PDB file of C-alpha atoms and ligand atoms in Angstrom:
ATOM      1  CA  MET A 287     122.668 176.725 147.295  1.00  0.00           C
ATOM      2  CA  ASP A 288     125.244 175.579 144.683  1.00  0.00           C
ATOM      3  CA  ASN A 289     126.751 178.038 142.365  1.00  0.00           C
ATOM      4  CA  ARG A 290     128.103 174.843 140.291  1.00  0.00           C
ATOM      5  CA  PRO A 291     126.553 175.047 136.289  1.00  0.00           C
ATOM      6  CA  ILE A 292     124.699 172.070 134.594  1.00  0.00           C
ATOM      7  CA  GLY A 293     126.146 170.182 132.272  1.00  0.00           C
ATOM      8  CA  VAL A 294     123.472 169.490 128.594  1.00  0.00           C
ATOM      9  CA  PHE A 295     124.830 167.945 126.015  1.00  0.00           C
ATOM     10  CA  ASP A 296     123.945 166.230 122.296  1.00  0.00           C
ATOM     11  CA  SER A 297     125.209 165.031 119.176  1.00  0.00           C
ATOM     12  CA  GLY A 298     124.795 168.158 117.514  1.00  0.00           C
ATOM     13  CA  ILE A 299     123.471 171.706 118.207  1.00  0.00           C
ATOM     14  CA  GLY A 300     120.169 169.335 118.381  1.00  0.00           C
ATOM     15  CA  GLY A 301     120.292 169.626 121.976  1.00  0.00           C
ATOM     16  CA  LEU A 302     120.016 173.762 122.337  1.00  0.00           C
ATOM     17  CA  THR A 303     116.743 173.398 122.180  1.00  0.00           C
ATOM     18  CA  VAL A 304     116.438 171.887 124.988  1.00  0.00           C
ATOM     19  CA  LEU A 305     119.020 173.800 126.558  1.00  0.00           C
ATOM     20  CA  LYS A 306     116.942 176.963 125.401  1.00  0.00           C
ATOM     21  CA  GLU A 307     113.724 176.199 127.792  1.00  0.00           C
ATOM     22  CA  ILE A 308     115.772 175.337 130.105  1.00  0.00           C
ATOM     23  CA  ASN A 309     117.425 179.034 130.001  1.00  0.00           C
ATOM     24  CA  ARG A 310     113.184 180.213 130.140  1.00  0.00           C
ATOM     25  CA  LEU A 311     112.643 178.593 133.147  1.00  0.00           C
ATOM     26  CA  LEU A 312     116.061 179.254 134.916  1.00  0.00           C
ATOM     27  CA  PRO A 313     117.679 182.286 133.606  1.00  0.00           C
ATOM     28  CA  GLN A 314     119.474 182.469 136.818  1.00  0.00           C
ATOM     29  CA  GLU A 315     120.631 179.010 136.382  1.00  0.00           C
ATOM     30  CA  SER A 316     124.935 178.532 135.080  1.00  0.00           C
ATOM     31  CA  VAL A 317     125.027 175.840 131.725  1.00  0.00           C
ATOM     32  CA  VAL A 318     127.760 173.856 129.854  1.00  0.00           C
ATOM     33  CA  TYR A 319     126.401 172.980 126.712  1.00  0.00           C
ATOM     34  CA  PHE A 320     128.281 170.354 124.834  1.00  0.00           C
ATOM     35  CA  GLY A 321     127.356 169.417 121.340  1.00  0.00           C
ATOM     36  CA  ASP A 322     129.709 166.971 119.747  1.00  0.00           C
ATOM     37  CA  SER A 323     129.235 167.812 116.118  1.00  0.00           C
ATOM     38  CA  GLY A 324     132.704 166.258 115.400  1.00  0.00           C
ATOM     39  CA  ARG A 325     130.446 162.559 115.648  1.00  0.00           C
ATOM     40  CA  ALA A 326     127.607 162.973 114.439  1.00  0.00           C
ATOM     41  CA  PRO A 327     124.391 161.806 113.907  1.00  0.00           C
ATOM     42  CA  TYR A 328     124.461 159.167 117.549  1.00  0.00           C
ATOM     43  CA  GLY A 329     121.114 158.003 115.351  1.00  0.00           C
ATOM     44  CA  THR A 330     122.387 155.111 112.434  1.00  0.00           C
ATOM     45  CA  LYS A 331     125.491 154.352 115.162  1.00  0.00           C
ATOM     46  CA  SER A 332     125.799 150.768 117.090  1.00  0.00           C
ATOM     47  CA  LYS A 333     124.112 150.802 120.360  1.00  0.00           C
ATOM     48  CA  GLU A 334     127.616 149.899 122.026  1.00  0.00           C
ATOM     49  CA  THR A 335     129.154 153.055 120.472  1.00  0.00           C
ATOM     50  CA  VAL A 336     126.429 155.115 121.448  1.00  0.00           C
ATOM     51  CA  ILE A 337     127.062 154.245 124.917  1.00  0.00           C
ATOM     52  CA  LYS A 338     130.522 154.840 124.345  1.00  0.00           C
ATOM     53  CA  TYR A 339     130.173 158.702 123.464  1.00  0.00           C
ATOM     54  CA  THR A 340     127.315 159.304 125.938  1.00  0.00           C
ATOM     55  CA  PHE A 341     130.523 158.242 128.824  1.00  0.00           C
ATOM     56  CA  GLN A 342     132.730 160.327 127.367  1.00  0.00           C
ATOM     57  CA  ASP A 343     130.567 163.440 127.560  1.00  0.00           C
ATOM     58  CA  ILE A 344     129.264 162.815 130.863  1.00  0.00           C
ATOM     59  CA  ARG A 345     132.751 162.522 132.081  1.00  0.00           C
ATOM     60  CA  PHE A 346     133.996 165.819 129.831  1.00  0.00           C
ATOM     61  CA  LEU A 347     130.837 167.810 131.989  1.00  0.00           C
ATOM     62  CA  GLN A 348     132.230 165.820 134.570  1.00  0.00           C
ATOM     63  CA  ASN A 349     134.854 167.403 134.272  1.00  0.00           C
ATOM     64  CA  GLN A 350     133.830 171.286 133.967  1.00  0.00           C
ATOM     65  CA  ASP A 351     132.435 170.287 137.987  1.00  0.00           C
ATOM     66  CA  ILE A 352     128.950 170.424 136.902  1.00  0.00           C
ATOM     67  CA  LYS A 353     125.776 169.636 139.619  1.00  0.00           C
ATOM     68  CA  MET A 354     123.595 167.249 137.297  1.00  0.00           C
ATOM     69  CA  ILE A 355     123.549 166.253 134.334  1.00  0.00           C
ATOM     70  CA  VAL A 356     120.490 166.851 131.405  1.00  0.00           C
ATOM     71  CA  ILE A 357     120.954 163.995 128.360  1.00  0.00           C
ATOM     72  CA  ALA A 358     119.408 166.179 125.381  1.00  0.00           C
ATOM     73  CA  CYS A 359     119.628 163.634 123.021  1.00  0.00           C
ATOM     74  CA  ASN A 360     116.724 160.859 122.981  1.00  0.00           C
ATOM     75  CA  THR A 361     119.970 158.723 121.096  1.00  0.00           C
ATOM     76  CA  ALA A 362     121.805 158.800 124.292  1.00  0.00           C
ATOM     77  CA  SER A 363     119.063 158.461 126.451  1.00  0.00           C
ATOM     78  CA  ALA A 364     117.548 155.516 124.707  1.00  0.00           C
ATOM     79  CA  CYS A 365     120.615 153.387 123.932  1.00  0.00           C
ATOM     80  CA  SER A 366     122.753 154.274 126.915  1.00  0.00           C
ATOM     81  CA  LEU A 367     120.868 155.731 130.166  1.00  0.00           C
ATOM     82  CA  ASP A 368     120.593 152.158 132.042  1.00  0.00           C
ATOM     83  CA  ARG A 369     124.273 152.021 131.980  1.00  0.00           C
ATOM     84  CA  VAL A 370     124.715 154.983 132.290  1.00  0.00           C
ATOM     85  CA  LYS A 371     122.308 156.406 135.362  1.00  0.00           C
ATOM     86  CA  HIS A 372     124.043 154.393 138.115  1.00  0.00           C
ATOM     87  CA  SER A 373     127.849 155.742 137.377  1.00  0.00           C
ATOM     88  CA  PHE A 374     127.665 159.038 138.070  1.00  0.00           C
ATOM     89  CA  ASP A 375     127.138 160.928 141.912  1.00  0.00           C
ATOM     90  CA  PHE A 376     124.600 163.859 140.272  1.00  0.00           C
ATOM     91  CA  PRO A 377     121.173 163.436 138.780  1.00  0.00           C
ATOM     92  CA  ILE A 378     120.733 162.580 135.058  1.00  0.00           C
ATOM     93  CA  VAL A 379     117.693 164.183 133.539  1.00  0.00           C
ATOM     94  CA  GLU A 380     116.990 162.082 130.056  1.00  0.00           C
ATOM     95  CA  VAL A 381     114.178 163.041 127.557  1.00  0.00           C
ATOM     96  CA  VAL A 382     112.377 160.639 126.646  1.00  0.00           C
ATOM     97  CA  GLN A 383     110.332 159.916 129.151  1.00  0.00           C
ATOM     98  CA  PRO A 384     109.341 163.749 129.781  1.00  0.00           C
ATOM     99  CA  GLY A 385     108.116 163.635 125.600  1.00  0.00           C
ATOM    100  CA  SER A 386     106.010 160.498 126.198  1.00  0.00           C
ATOM    101  CA  ALA A 387     103.991 161.974 129.316  1.00  0.00           C
ATOM    102  CA  ALA A 388     103.031 165.058 127.002  1.00  0.00           C
ATOM    103  CA  ALA A 389     102.287 162.725 123.941  1.00  0.00           C
ATOM    104  CA  ALA A 390      99.894 160.887 126.444  1.00  0.00           C
ATOM    105  CA  LYS A 391      98.522 164.074 127.744  1.00  0.00           C
ATOM    106  CA  GLU A 392      98.123 165.769 124.250  1.00  0.00           C
ATOM    107  CA  THR A 393      96.365 162.795 122.017  1.00  0.00           C
ATOM    108  CA  ARG A 394      92.819 163.077 121.709  1.00  0.00           C
ATOM    109  CA  ASN A 395      92.247 159.490 119.596  1.00  0.00           C
ATOM    110  CA  ASN A 396      94.884 156.907 121.735  1.00  0.00           C
ATOM    111  CA  ARG A 397      96.818 157.311 118.037  1.00  0.00           C
ATOM    112  CA  VAL A 398     100.231 158.570 118.506  1.00  0.00           C
ATOM    113  CA  GLY A 399     103.255 158.120 115.629  1.00  0.00           C
ATOM    114  CA  VAL A 400     106.723 158.568 116.787  1.00  0.00           C
ATOM    115  CA  ILE A 401     109.872 159.617 114.474  1.00  0.00           C
ATOM    116  CA  GLY A 402     113.908 159.579 115.656  1.00  0.00           C
ATOM    117  CA  THR A 403     117.026 157.940 114.587  1.00  0.00           C
ATOM    118  CA  PRO A 404     116.800 154.501 113.969  1.00  0.00           C
ATOM    119  CA  ALA A 405     118.195 153.583 116.356  1.00  0.00           C
ATOM    120  CA  THR A 406     116.105 155.694 118.979  1.00  0.00           C
ATOM    121  CA  ILE A 407     113.299 153.877 117.183  1.00  0.00           C
ATOM    122  CA  SER A 408     114.763 150.653 117.154  1.00  0.00           C
ATOM    123  CA  SER A 409     114.940 150.091 120.774  1.00  0.00           C
ATOM    124  CA  GLY A 410     111.453 150.556 121.498  1.00  0.00           C
ATOM    125  CA  VAL A 411     111.528 153.225 124.156  1.00  0.00           C
ATOM    126  CA  TYR A 412     108.657 155.129 123.334  1.00  0.00           C
ATOM    127  CA  GLU A 413     106.504 152.280 122.648  1.00  0.00           C
ATOM    128  CA  LYS A 414     107.263 150.992 125.883  1.00  0.00           C
ATOM    129  CA  ALA A 415     107.061 154.134 128.211  1.00  0.00           C
ATOM    130  CA  ILE A 416     103.979 155.390 126.742  1.00  0.00           C
ATOM    131  CA  THR A 417     102.201 152.474 126.825  1.00  0.00           C
ATOM    132  CA  ARG A 418     103.112 152.279 130.736  1.00  0.00           C
ATOM    133  CA  ILE A 419     101.720 155.620 131.324  1.00  0.00           C
ATOM    134  CA  ASN A 420      98.145 154.220 128.683  1.00  0.00           C
ATOM    135  CA  SER A 421      98.257 151.284 127.792  1.00  0.00           C
ATOM    136  CA  SER A 422      95.068 151.983 125.056  1.00  0.00           C
ATOM    137  CA  ILE A 423      97.806 154.339 123.197  1.00  0.00           C
ATOM    138  CA  GLU A 424      98.494 152.797 119.002  1.00  0.00           C
ATOM    139  CA  ILE A 425     102.021 153.510 118.794  1.00  0.00           C
ATOM    140  CA  PHE A 426     102.845 154.136 114.767  1.00  0.00           C
ATOM    141  CA  SER A 427     106.741 154.345 115.085  1.00  0.00           C
ATOM    142  CA  LYS A 428     109.120 156.327 111.707  1.00  0.00           C
ATOM    143  CA  PRO A 429     113.193 156.721 111.775  1.00  0.00           C
ATOM    144  CA  CYS A 430     113.696 159.277 109.562  1.00  0.00           C
ATOM    145  CA  PRO A 431     117.632 158.979 109.686  1.00  0.00           C
ATOM    146  CA  MET A 432     118.049 162.043 106.991  1.00  0.00           C
ATOM    147  CA  PHE A 433     116.435 164.423 109.420  1.00  0.00           C
ATOM    148  CA  VAL A 434     119.788 165.335 111.207  1.00  0.00           C
ATOM    149  CA  PRO A 435     122.458 165.711 108.581  1.00  0.00           C
ATOM    150  CA  LEU A 436     119.902 168.559 107.166  1.00  0.00           C
ATOM    151  CA  VAL A 437     119.752 170.210 110.388  1.00  0.00           C
ATOM    152  CA  GLU A 438     123.179 169.739 111.471  1.00  0.00           C
ATOM    153  CA  GLU A 439     123.936 171.468 107.224  1.00  0.00           C
ATOM    154  CA  GLY A 440     121.075 174.479 108.177  1.00  0.00           C
ATOM    155  CA  TRP A 441     118.664 173.341 105.681  1.00  0.00           C
ATOM    156  CA  TRP A 442     115.436 173.208 108.211  1.00  0.00           C
ATOM    157  CA  GLU A 443     113.146 174.625 106.262  1.00  0.00           C
ATOM    158  CA  ASN A 444     114.090 174.844 102.122  1.00  0.00           C
ATOM    159  CA  GLU A 445     112.371 172.403  99.724  1.00  0.00           C
ATOM    160  CA  ILE A 446     115.166 169.302  99.664  1.00  0.00           C
ATOM    161  CA  ALA A 447     114.222 169.750 103.077  1.00  0.00           C
ATOM    162  CA  PHE A 448     110.193 169.569 102.831  1.00  0.00           C
ATOM    163  CA  LYS A 449     110.752 166.470  99.891  1.00  0.00           C
ATOM    164  CA  ILE A 450     112.262 164.635 102.279  1.00  0.00           C
ATOM    165  CA  ALA A 451     109.283 165.329 105.312  1.00  0.00           C
ATOM    166  CA  GLU A 452     107.175 164.585 102.359  1.00  0.00           C
ATOM    167  CA  GLU A 453     109.185 160.982 101.766  1.00  0.00           C
ATOM    168  CA  TYR A 454     109.175 159.669 105.416  1.00  0.00           C
ATOM    169  CA  LEU A 455     105.900 161.559 107.280  1.00  0.00           C
ATOM    170  CA  LEU A 456     103.454 160.770 104.240  1.00  0.00           C
ATOM    171  CA  PRO A 457     102.815 157.190 104.593  1.00  0.00           C
ATOM    172  CA  LEU A 458     102.517 158.436 108.853  1.00  0.00           C
ATOM    173  CA  LYS A 459      99.976 160.634 108.021  1.00  0.00           C
ATOM    174  CA  GLU A 460      97.835 158.466 106.158  1.00  0.00           C
ATOM    175  CA  LEU A 461      96.919 156.011 109.494  1.00  0.00           C
ATOM    176  CA  ASP A 462      95.356 159.018 111.522  1.00  0.00           C
ATOM    177  CA  ILE A 463      97.092 160.226 114.132  1.00  0.00           C
ATOM    178  CA  ASP A 464      95.974 163.240 115.966  1.00  0.00           C
ATOM    179  CA  THR A 465      99.483 163.946 117.600  1.00  0.00           C
ATOM    180  CA  LEU A 466     103.688 163.228 116.581  1.00  0.00           C
ATOM    181  CA  VAL A 467     106.607 162.962 118.381  1.00  0.00           C
ATOM    182  CA  LEU A 468     109.805 164.682 117.745  1.00  0.00           C
ATOM    183  CA  GLY A 469     111.299 161.873 119.220  1.00  0.00           C
ATOM    184  CA  CYS A 470     114.674 163.947 118.965  1.00  0.00           C
ATOM    185  CA  THR A 471     116.232 166.968 119.716  1.00  0.00           C
ATOM    186  CA  HIS A 472     117.724 168.226 116.081  1.00  0.00           C
ATOM    187  CA  TYR A 473     113.350 167.552 115.032  1.00  0.00           C
ATOM    188  CA  PRO A 474     112.134 171.006 116.713  1.00  0.00           C
ATOM    189  CA  LEU A 475     114.392 173.085 113.931  1.00  0.00           C
ATOM    190  CA  LEU A 476     112.492 171.387 111.382  1.00  0.00           C
ATOM    191  CA  GLN A 477     109.077 172.210 113.018  1.00  0.00           C
ATOM    192  CA  ASN A 478     107.511 174.323 110.545  1.00  0.00           C
ATOM    193  CA  THR A 479     108.609 171.294 107.545  1.00  0.00           C
ATOM    194  CA  ILE A 480     106.959 169.131 109.873  1.00  0.00           C
ATOM    195  CA  GLN A 481     103.647 170.829 110.251  1.00  0.00           C
ATOM    196  CA  LYS A 482     103.278 171.917 106.650  1.00  0.00           C
ATOM    197  CA  VAL A 483     103.802 168.087 105.372  1.00  0.00           C
ATOM    198  CA  MET A 484     100.959 166.814 109.096  1.00  0.00           C
ATOM    199  CA  GLY A 485      98.779 169.852 108.479  1.00  0.00           C
ATOM    200  CA  ASP A 486      97.548 171.729 111.593  1.00  0.00           C
ATOM    201  CA  ASP A 487      95.631 168.999 112.548  1.00  0.00           C
ATOM    202  CA  VAL A 488      98.625 167.596 113.939  1.00  0.00           C
ATOM    203  CA  LYS A 489      99.841 168.452 117.127  1.00  0.00           C
ATOM    204  CA  LEU A 490     103.768 168.335 117.360  1.00  0.00           C
ATOM    205  CA  VAL A 491     105.536 166.987 120.754  1.00  0.00           C
ATOM    206  CA  ASN A 492     108.824 168.619 121.580  1.00  0.00           C
ATOM    207  CA  SER A 493     109.969 167.181 124.755  1.00  0.00           C
ATOM    208  CA  ALA A 494     111.930 170.341 125.590  1.00  0.00           C
ATOM    209  CA  LEU A 495     109.664 172.397 127.647  1.00  0.00           C
ATOM    210  CA  GLU A 496     108.631 169.164 129.218  1.00  0.00           C
ATOM    211  CA  VAL A 497     113.086 168.402 130.354  1.00  0.00           C
ATOM    212  CA  ALA A 498     113.453 171.815 131.494  1.00  0.00           C
ATOM    213  CA  LYS A 499     110.487 171.578 133.730  1.00  0.00           C
ATOM    214  CA  VAL A 500     112.033 168.311 135.333  1.00  0.00           C
ATOM    215  CA  VAL A 501     115.193 170.165 135.317  1.00  0.00           C
ATOM    216  CA  LYS A 502     113.314 172.611 137.402  1.00  0.00           C
ATOM    217  CA  GLU A 503     111.870 170.136 139.991  1.00  0.00           C
ATOM    218  CA  GLY A 504     114.814 168.578 140.562  1.00  0.00           C
ATOM    219  CA  ILE A 505     117.152 171.778 141.113  1.00  0.00           C
ATOM    220  CA  GLU A 506     114.130 172.546 143.805  1.00  0.00           C
ATOM    221  CA  GLU A 507     114.088 169.406 145.238  1.00  0.00           C
ATOM    222  CA  ASN A 508     117.290 169.288 146.214  1.00  0.00           C
ATOM    223  CA  ASN A 509     117.015 172.718 146.828  1.00  0.00           C
ATOM    224  CA  ASN A 510     120.511 173.281 145.115  1.00  0.00           C
ATOM    225  CA  GLY A 511     119.376 176.819 142.579  1.00  0.00           C
ATOM    226  CA  ARG A 512     121.791 179.414 142.285  1.00  0.00           C
ATOM    227  CA  ASP A 513     122.232 182.031 143.892  1.00  0.00           C
ATOM    228  CA  GLU A 514     120.689 184.559 142.143  1.00  0.00           C
ATOM    229  CA  LYS A 515     123.145 187.454 142.529  1.00  0.00           C
ATOM    230  CA  VAL A 516     125.720 186.396 140.930  1.00  0.00           C
ATOM    231  CA  SER A 517     125.189 186.226 136.711  1.00  0.00           C
ATOM    232  CA  PRO A 518     124.936 182.844 135.549  1.00  0.00           C
ATOM    233  CA  VAL A 519     127.463 181.976 132.228  1.00  0.00           C
ATOM    234  CA  CYS A 520     126.833 179.925 129.150  1.00  0.00           C
ATOM    235  CA  ARG A 521     129.574 177.719 128.295  1.00  0.00           C
ATOM    236  CA  PHE A 522     130.323 176.093 125.009  1.00  0.00           C
ATOM    237  CA  TYR A 523     131.746 173.265 123.779  1.00  0.00           C
ATOM    238  CA  THR A 524     131.974 171.040 120.550  1.00  0.00           C
ATOM    239  CA  SER A 525     133.728 168.560 118.776  1.00  0.00           C
ATOM    240  CA  ASP A 526     133.595 169.813 115.629  1.00  0.00           C
ATOM    241  CA  SER A 527     133.930 173.374 113.588  1.00  0.00           C
ATOM    242  CA  VAL A 528     133.464 176.640 115.828  1.00  0.00           C
ATOM    243  CA  GLU A 529     132.907 178.812 113.213  1.00  0.00           C
ATOM    244  CA  LYS A 530     129.900 176.696 112.611  1.00  0.00           C
ATOM    245  CA  PHE A 531     128.713 175.464 116.136  1.00  0.00           C
ATOM    246  CA  GLU A 532     128.300 178.885 116.628  1.00  0.00           C
ATOM    247  CA  SER A 533     126.710 180.411 113.625  1.00  0.00           C
ATOM    248  CA  LEU A 534     123.735 177.750 113.274  1.00  0.00           C
ATOM    249  CA  GLY A 535     124.038 177.798 117.310  1.00  0.00           C
ATOM    250  CA  ASN A 536     122.949 181.493 116.857  1.00  0.00           C
ATOM    251  CA  SER A 537     119.841 181.462 115.052  1.00  0.00           C
ATOM    252  CA  ILE A 538     118.691 178.414 117.338  1.00  0.00           C
ATOM    253  CA  LEU A 539     119.766 180.795 120.680  1.00  0.00           C
ATOM    254  CA  ASN A 540     119.452 184.199 119.237  1.00  0.00           C
ATOM    255  CA  SER A 541     123.601 185.093 119.735  1.00  0.00           C
ATOM    256  CA  LYS A 542     123.772 183.449 122.573  1.00  0.00           C
ATOM    257  CA  ILE A 543     126.987 182.124 121.761  1.00  0.00           C
ATOM    258  CA  HIS A 544     130.434 184.317 121.688  1.00  0.00           C
ATOM    259  CA  SER A 545     133.403 181.881 122.506  1.00  0.00           C
ATOM    260  CA  ALA A 546     132.320 178.259 121.623  1.00  0.00           C
ATOM    261  CA  GLU A 547     135.785 176.111 121.868  1.00  0.00           C
ATOM    262  CA  LYS A 548     136.985 173.466 120.524  1.00  0.00           C
ATOM    263  CA  VAL A 549     137.292 169.601 122.415  1.00  0.00           C
ATOM    264  CA  ASP A 550     138.855 166.643 121.722  1.00  0.00           C
ATOM    265  CA  ILE A 551     136.161 164.272 122.885  1.00  0.00           C
ATOM    266  CA  GLU A 552     138.603 161.264 122.904  1.00  0.00           C
ATOM    267  CA  ARG A 553     140.876 161.707 125.301  1.00  0.00           C
ATOM    268  CA  TYR A 554     137.800 161.434 128.406  1.00  0.00           C
TER     269      TYR A 554
HETATM  270  N1  DGL B 700     119.532 164.966 118.904  1.00  0.00           N
HETATM  271  C1  DGL B 700     119.923 163.716 119.257  1.00  0.00           C
HETATM  272  C2  DGL B 700     119.013 162.907 119.284  1.00  0.00           C
HETATM  273  O1  DGL B 700     118.142 163.791 119.788  1.00  0.00           O
HETATM  274  C3  DGL B 700     119.918 163.902 117.625  1.00  0.00           C
HETATM  275  C4  DGL B 700     121.208 161.986 117.560  1.00  0.00           C
HETATM  276  C5  DGL B 700     121.399 161.545 116.113  1.00  0.00           C
HETATM  277  O2  DGL B 700     123.271 162.679 116.209  1.00  0.00           O
HETATM  278  O3  DGL B 700     121.159 160.789 115.116  1.00  0.00           O
HETATM  279  O4  DGL B 700     118.499 161.514 119.098  1.00  0.00           O
END
């Protein structure tokens, strides 16, 4: 038994799509979530900056006495996993591998699209991970830098979101892909808009559920689940406006956030 919470972080509210699945699969677990909205987006920053931010985010959560970390951010996973994974003595789960495995399983014509932030796409992590699983899969990648600001603004399904999605995605659609990896944890919030542009024949891969399965397996393997007799607690922290975080967060989690707190993340 280990009653300590799981620490989850992202550059903003996108990681709440992962938290939602963790809550569904592991309802007895407590979670501490940190959304670094004050410094988002990460995906247009340099690798060194993202590595620095990732260390600070993990150190903040380490201070909350967590038993495991989930990097619920593709950009932080792509830029920093190699650097952080041996620097801490608790397990660290990331999002790229589970999403790649799901895409390789899903495709029928071996033509897979990957969309993500500029940092994630230029790192090539998805190409490496997917071709390691199946070298005959062809991968077509595209950075979509405007998607994260749209999501952080709450513009998930309006006309502007649709127009921007068309601009990014129509060239990908022409490449006859049958599977599209949402390689950024913000993008599932644009799922309806993206599906509308891509059409119903293209399967969208949202790695959140696969990540939650990896977390569950890790807890079972280490035998460090929580005592089910004690109610779990979810705590939320942000580096920007608490009100904005709560309002967008509640529409993702259906009113789970009541008292988020602001953090000065540069102190960590
Ligand atoms: N949710 C982060 C990701 O998965 C967003 C990155 C950003 O802030 O640009 O990549």
